[in-house]
Coordinates of C-alpha atoms in Angstrom, one line a residue:
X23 CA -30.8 -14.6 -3.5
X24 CA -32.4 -14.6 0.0
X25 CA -31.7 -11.2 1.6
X26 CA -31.5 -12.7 5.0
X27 CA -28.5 -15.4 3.6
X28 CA -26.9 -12.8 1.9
X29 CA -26.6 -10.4 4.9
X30 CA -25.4 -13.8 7.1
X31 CA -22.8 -14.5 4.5
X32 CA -21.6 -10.9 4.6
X33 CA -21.7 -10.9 8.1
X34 CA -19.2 -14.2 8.2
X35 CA -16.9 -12.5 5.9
X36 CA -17.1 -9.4 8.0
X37 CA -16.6 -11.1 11.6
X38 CA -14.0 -13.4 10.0
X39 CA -11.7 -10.6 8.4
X40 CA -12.3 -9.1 11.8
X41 CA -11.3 -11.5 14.0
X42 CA -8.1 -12.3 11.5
X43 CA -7.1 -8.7 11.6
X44 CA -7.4 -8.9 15.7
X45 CA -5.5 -12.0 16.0
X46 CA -2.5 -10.9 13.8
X47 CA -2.1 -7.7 15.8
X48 CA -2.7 -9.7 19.2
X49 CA 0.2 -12.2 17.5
X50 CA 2.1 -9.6 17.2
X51 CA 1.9 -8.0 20.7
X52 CA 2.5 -11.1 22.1
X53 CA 5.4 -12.1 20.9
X54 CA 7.0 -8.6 22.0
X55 CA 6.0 -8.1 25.4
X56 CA 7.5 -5.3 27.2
X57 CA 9.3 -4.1 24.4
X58 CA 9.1 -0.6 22.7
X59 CA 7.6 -0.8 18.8
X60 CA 7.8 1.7 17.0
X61 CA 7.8 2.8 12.5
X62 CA 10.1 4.3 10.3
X63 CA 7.5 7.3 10.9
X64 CA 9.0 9.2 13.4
X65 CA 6.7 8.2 15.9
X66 CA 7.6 8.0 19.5
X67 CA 8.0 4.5 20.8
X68 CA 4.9 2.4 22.0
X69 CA 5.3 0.2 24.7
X70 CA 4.2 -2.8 24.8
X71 CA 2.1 -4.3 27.5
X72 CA 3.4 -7.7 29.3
X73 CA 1.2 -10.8 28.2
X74 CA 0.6 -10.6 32.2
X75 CA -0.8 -7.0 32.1
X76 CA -3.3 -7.8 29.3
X77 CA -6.8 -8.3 30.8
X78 CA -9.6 -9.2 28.4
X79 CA -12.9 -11.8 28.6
X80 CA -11.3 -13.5 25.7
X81 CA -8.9 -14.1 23.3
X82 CA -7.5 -16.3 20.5
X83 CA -4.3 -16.1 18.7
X84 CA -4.1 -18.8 15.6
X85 CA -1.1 -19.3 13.2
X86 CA -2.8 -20.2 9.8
X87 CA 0.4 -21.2 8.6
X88 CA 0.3 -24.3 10.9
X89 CA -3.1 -24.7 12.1
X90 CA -2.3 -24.4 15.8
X91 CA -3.4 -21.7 18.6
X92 CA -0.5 -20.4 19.8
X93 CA -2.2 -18.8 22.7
X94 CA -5.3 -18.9 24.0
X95 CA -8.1 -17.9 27.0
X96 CA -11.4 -18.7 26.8
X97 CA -11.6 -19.2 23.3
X98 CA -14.4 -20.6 22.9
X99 CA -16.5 -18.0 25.0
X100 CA -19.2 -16.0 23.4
X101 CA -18.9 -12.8 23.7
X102 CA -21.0 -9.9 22.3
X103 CA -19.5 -8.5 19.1
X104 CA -19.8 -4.9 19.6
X105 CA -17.1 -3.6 16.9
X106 CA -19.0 -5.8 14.4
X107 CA -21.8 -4.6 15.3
X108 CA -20.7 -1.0 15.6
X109 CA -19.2 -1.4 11.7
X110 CA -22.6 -3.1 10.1
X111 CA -23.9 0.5 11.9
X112 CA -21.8 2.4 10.0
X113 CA -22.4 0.6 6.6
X114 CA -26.0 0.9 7.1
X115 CA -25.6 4.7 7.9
X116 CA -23.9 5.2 4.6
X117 CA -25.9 3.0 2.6
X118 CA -29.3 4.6 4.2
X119 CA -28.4 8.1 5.8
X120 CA -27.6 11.7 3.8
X121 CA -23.5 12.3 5.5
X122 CA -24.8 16.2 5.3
X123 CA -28.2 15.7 7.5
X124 CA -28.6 16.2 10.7
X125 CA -30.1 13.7 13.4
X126 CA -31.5 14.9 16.5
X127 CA -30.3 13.1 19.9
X128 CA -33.1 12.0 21.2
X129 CA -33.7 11.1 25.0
X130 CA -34.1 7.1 24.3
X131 CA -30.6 7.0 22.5
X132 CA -28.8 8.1 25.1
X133 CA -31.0 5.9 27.7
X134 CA -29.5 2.6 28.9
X135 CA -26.0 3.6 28.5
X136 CA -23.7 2.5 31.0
X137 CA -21.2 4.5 33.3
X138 CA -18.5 3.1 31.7
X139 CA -19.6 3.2 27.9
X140 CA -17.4 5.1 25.1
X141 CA -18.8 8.1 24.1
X142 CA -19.0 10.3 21.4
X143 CA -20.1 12.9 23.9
X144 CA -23.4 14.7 22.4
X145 CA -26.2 15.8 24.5
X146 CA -30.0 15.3 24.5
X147 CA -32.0 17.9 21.8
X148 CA -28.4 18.1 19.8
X149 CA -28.8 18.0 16.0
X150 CA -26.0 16.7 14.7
X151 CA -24.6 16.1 11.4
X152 CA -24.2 12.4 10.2
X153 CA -21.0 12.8 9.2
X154 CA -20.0 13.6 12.8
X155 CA -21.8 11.0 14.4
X156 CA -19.9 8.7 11.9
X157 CA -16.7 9.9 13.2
X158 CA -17.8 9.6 16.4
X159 CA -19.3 6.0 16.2
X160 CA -15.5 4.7 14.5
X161 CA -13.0 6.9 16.5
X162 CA -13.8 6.5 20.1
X163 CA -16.3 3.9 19.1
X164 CA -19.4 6.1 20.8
X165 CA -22.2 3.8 21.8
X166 CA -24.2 7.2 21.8
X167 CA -23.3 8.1 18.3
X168 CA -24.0 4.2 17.1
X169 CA -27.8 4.4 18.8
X170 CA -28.6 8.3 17.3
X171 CA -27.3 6.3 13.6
X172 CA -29.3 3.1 14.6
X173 CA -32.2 5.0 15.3
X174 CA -31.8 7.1 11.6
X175 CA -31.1 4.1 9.7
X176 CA -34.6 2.5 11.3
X177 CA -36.7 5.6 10.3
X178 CA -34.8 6.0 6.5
X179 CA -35.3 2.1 6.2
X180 CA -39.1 2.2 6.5
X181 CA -40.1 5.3 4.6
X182 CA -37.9 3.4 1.7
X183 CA -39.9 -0.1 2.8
X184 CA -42.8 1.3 3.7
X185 CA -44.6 -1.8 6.0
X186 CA -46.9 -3.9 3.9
X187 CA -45.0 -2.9 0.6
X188 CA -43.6 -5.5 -1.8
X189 CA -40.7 -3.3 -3.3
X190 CA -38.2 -5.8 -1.1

């Protein structure tokens, strides 16, 4: 099987199961504005926002079970799928990266962040354990712990491909 068709159908599956999972809990936010949810847990309630309050580039909330968007804005927008992209990081850390190494943060992984990216929080010259940049690259979904993984997974890729080998 072509690698490149493989990894698009995966990708598919992943964005699709994504954007399912989104749109069920959008559905259900949106059909209890400004009311308090909460589980048999014993956690403290959650409020709700007010479909009003919400502010987002786009959004699309479909019931399968009758084949009509129920609400909708700017649905057919693209927009850059960072979580995706974010999640194929982290599979490709796992698949490629030793969870008990440690990666260096290096200047160019932390460059071209913006002011108002999610961070993970490491520094410049930090060795850090991939493990931890894994938690820190799901949990508050650090764009500087996705670039230090993106940048590991590139070097482990080509010393296990080396360039001009045949062993894909």
């Amino acid at each position: 099987m072509n690698i490149n068709r493989a990894a698009g159908s995966f990708l598919r599956k992943t964005a699709a199961f994504t954007v399912s999972l989104f749109l069920v809990c959008s559905a259900a936010l949106f059909f209890c504005p400004g009311r308090d949810l909460s589980a048999d847990v014993g956690q403290p309630d959650i409020p709700v926002p007010a479909l009003s309050d919400v502010h987002c580039a786009s959004y699309c909330v479909y019931d399968k079970t009758t084949g009509y968007i129920v609400i909708s804005m700017n649905p057919d927008d693209r927009i850059y799928p960072a979580s995706m992209t974010k999640i194929m990081t982290c599979l490709l850390s796992l698949e490629y990266l030793d969870t008990s190494a440690k990666l260096e943060v290096s200047k160019s992984a932390l460059a071209g962040l913006d002011a108002d990216s999610s961070l993970m929080g490491i520094l410049e010259g930090e060795k850090v354990r991939v493990s931890e940049l894994l938690y820190g690259l799901m949990l508050p979904s650090g764009n500087d712990a996705a670039n230090v993984l993106g940048e590991g997974c590139v070097d482990a890729f080509f010393k296990k491909y080396p360039a001009g080998g045949n062993t894909m």
